[in-house]
mmCIF file of C-alpha atoms in Angstrom:
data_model
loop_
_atom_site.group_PDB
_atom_site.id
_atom_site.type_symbol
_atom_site.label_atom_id
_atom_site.label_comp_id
_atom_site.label_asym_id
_atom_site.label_seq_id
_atom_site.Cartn_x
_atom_site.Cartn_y
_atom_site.Cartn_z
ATOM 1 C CA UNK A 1 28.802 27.295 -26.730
ATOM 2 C CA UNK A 2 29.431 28.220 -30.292
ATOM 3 C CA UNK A 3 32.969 28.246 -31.795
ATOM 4 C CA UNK A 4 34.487 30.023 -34.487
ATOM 5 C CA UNK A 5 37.232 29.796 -37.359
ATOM 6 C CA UNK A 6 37.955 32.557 -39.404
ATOM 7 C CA UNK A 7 40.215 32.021 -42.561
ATOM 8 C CA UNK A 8 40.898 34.359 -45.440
ATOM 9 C CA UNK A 9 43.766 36.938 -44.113
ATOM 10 C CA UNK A 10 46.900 37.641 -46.328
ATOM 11 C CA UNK A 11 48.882 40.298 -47.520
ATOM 12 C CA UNK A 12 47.812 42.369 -50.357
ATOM 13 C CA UNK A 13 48.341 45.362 -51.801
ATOM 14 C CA UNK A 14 46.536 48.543 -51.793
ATOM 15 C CA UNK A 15 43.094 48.457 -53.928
ATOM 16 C CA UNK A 16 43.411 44.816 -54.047
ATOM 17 C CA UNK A 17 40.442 43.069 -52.291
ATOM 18 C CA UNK A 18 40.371 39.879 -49.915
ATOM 19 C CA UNK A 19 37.605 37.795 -48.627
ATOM 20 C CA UNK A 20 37.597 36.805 -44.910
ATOM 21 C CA UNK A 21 35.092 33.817 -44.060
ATOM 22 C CA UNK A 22 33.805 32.882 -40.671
ATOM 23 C CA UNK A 23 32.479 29.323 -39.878
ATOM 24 C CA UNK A 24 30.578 28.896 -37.094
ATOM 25 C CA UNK A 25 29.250 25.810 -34.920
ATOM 26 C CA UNK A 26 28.328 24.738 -31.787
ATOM 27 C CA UNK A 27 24.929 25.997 -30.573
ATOM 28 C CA UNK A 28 24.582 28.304 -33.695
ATOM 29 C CA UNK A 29 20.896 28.237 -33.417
ATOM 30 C CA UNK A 30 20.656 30.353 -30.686
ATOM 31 C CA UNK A 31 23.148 32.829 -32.713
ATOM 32 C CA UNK A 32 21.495 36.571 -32.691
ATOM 33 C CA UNK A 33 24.073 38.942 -34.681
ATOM 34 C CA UNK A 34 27.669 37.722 -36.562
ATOM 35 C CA UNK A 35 29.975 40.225 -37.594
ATOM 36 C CA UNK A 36 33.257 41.601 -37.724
ATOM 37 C CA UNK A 37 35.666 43.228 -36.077
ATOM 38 C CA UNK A 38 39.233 44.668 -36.230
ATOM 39 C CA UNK A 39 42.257 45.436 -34.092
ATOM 40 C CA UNK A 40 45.636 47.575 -35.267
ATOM 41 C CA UNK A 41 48.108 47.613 -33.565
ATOM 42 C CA UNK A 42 47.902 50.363 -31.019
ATOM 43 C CA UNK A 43 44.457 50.839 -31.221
ATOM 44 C CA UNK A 44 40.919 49.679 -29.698
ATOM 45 C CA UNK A 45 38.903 46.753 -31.264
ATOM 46 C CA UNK A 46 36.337 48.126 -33.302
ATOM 47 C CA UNK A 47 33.472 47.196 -35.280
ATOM 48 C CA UNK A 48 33.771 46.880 -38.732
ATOM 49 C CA UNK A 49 30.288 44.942 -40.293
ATOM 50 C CA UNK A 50 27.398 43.566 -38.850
ATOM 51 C CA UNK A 51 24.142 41.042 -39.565
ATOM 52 C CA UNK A 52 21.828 41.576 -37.266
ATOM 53 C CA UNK A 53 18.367 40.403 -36.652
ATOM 54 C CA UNK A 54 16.398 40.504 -40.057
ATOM 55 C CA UNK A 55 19.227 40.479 -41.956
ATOM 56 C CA UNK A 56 20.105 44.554 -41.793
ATOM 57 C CA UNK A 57 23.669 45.304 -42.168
ATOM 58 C CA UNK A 58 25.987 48.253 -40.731
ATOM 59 C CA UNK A 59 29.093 48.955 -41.761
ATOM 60 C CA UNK A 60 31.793 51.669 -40.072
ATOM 61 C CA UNK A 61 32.043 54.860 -41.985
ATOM 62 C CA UNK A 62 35.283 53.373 -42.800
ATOM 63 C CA UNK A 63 34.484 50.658 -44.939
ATOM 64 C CA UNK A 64 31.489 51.437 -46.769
ATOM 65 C CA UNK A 65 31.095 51.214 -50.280
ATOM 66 C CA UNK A 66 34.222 49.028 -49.946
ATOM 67 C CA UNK A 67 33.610 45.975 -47.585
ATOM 68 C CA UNK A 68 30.141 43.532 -47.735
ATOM 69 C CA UNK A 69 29.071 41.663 -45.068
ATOM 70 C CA UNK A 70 27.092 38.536 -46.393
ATOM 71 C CA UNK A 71 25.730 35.080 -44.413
ATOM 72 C CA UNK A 72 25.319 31.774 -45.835
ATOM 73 C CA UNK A 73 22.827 29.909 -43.127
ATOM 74 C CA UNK A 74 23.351 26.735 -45.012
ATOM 75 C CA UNK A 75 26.743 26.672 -44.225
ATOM 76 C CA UNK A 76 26.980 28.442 -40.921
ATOM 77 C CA UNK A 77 29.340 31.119 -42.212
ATOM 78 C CA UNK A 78 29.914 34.940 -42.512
ATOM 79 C CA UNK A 79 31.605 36.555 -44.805
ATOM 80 C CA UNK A 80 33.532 39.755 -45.195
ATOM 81 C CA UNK A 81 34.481 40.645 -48.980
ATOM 82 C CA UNK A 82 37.150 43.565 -48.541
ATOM 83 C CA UNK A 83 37.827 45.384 -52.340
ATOM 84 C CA UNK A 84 39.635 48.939 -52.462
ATOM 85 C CA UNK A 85 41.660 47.690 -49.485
ATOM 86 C CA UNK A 86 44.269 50.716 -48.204
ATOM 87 C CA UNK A 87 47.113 50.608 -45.859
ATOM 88 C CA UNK A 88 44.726 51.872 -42.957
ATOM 89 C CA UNK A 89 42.671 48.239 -43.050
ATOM 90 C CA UNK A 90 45.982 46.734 -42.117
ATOM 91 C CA UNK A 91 44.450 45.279 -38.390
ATOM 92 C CA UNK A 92 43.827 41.921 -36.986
ATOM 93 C CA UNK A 93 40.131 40.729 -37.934
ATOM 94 C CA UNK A 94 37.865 38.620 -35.823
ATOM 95 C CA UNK A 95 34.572 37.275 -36.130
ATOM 96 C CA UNK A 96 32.474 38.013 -33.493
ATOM 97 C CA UNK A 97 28.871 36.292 -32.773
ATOM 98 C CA UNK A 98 26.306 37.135 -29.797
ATOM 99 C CA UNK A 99 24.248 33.836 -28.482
ATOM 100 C CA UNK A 100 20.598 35.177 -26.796
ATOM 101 C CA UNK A 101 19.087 32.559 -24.996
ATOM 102 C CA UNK A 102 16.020 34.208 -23.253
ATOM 103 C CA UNK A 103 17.594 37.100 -21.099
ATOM 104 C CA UNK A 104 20.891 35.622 -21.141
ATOM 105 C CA UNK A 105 23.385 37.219 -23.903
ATOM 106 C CA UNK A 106 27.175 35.525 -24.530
ATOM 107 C CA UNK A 107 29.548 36.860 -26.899
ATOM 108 C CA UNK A 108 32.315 34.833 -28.430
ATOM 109 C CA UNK A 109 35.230 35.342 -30.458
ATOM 110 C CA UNK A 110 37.099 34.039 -33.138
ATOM 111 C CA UNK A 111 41.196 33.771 -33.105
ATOM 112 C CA UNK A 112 41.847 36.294 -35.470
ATOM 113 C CA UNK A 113 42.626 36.588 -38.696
ATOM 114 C CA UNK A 114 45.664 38.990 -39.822
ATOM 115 C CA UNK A 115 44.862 41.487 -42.552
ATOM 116 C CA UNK A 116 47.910 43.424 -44.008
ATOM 117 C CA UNK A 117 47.922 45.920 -46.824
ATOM 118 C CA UNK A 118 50.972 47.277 -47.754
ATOM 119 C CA UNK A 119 52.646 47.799 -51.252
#
């Protein structure tokens, strides 16, 4: 099982930046890929940033050149720096981490973090 707490939501206004963090435990060492994801209201849950094995990252057309995905191992904890932020980032955020054990993937999910932009 791995759990995980995401912090770092607020309101801000547009072109300001905000810096979501994601700490993970439980059985992190069997974590594959952390990232991020977001949910506005109305819409699908969709990927914003990823880690994934060998430390590649991908971003949604969205974000990039705007949002950086970064890990700290030591700590157990993803992070999402957000600059340029505009009113369309305004979603719910959750951290999102796949466990591989062998053949057998689980995917867990963080409570959520609210994200608004508005001026």
């Amino acid at each position: 099982q791995v759990q995980l707490v995401e912090s770092g939501g607020g309101l801000v206004q547009p072109g300001g930046s905000l810096r979501l963090s994601c700490a993970a435990s439980g059985s992190i060492f069997s974590i594959n890929t952390m990232g991020w994801y977001r949910q506005a209201p109305g819409k699908e849950r969709e990927m914003v940033a990823r880690i994934i094995p060998g430390g590649s990252k991908i971003y949604a057309d969205s974000v990039k050149g705007r949002f950086t995905i970064s890990r700290d191992n030591a700590k157990n904890t993803v992070y999402l720096q957000m600059n340029s932020l505009k009113f369309e980032d305004t979603a719910i955020y959750y951290c999102n981490a796949l466990e591989v054990i062998g053949t057998i993937h689980n995917e867990y999910w963080g409570q959520g973090t609210q994200v608004t932009v508005s001026s």
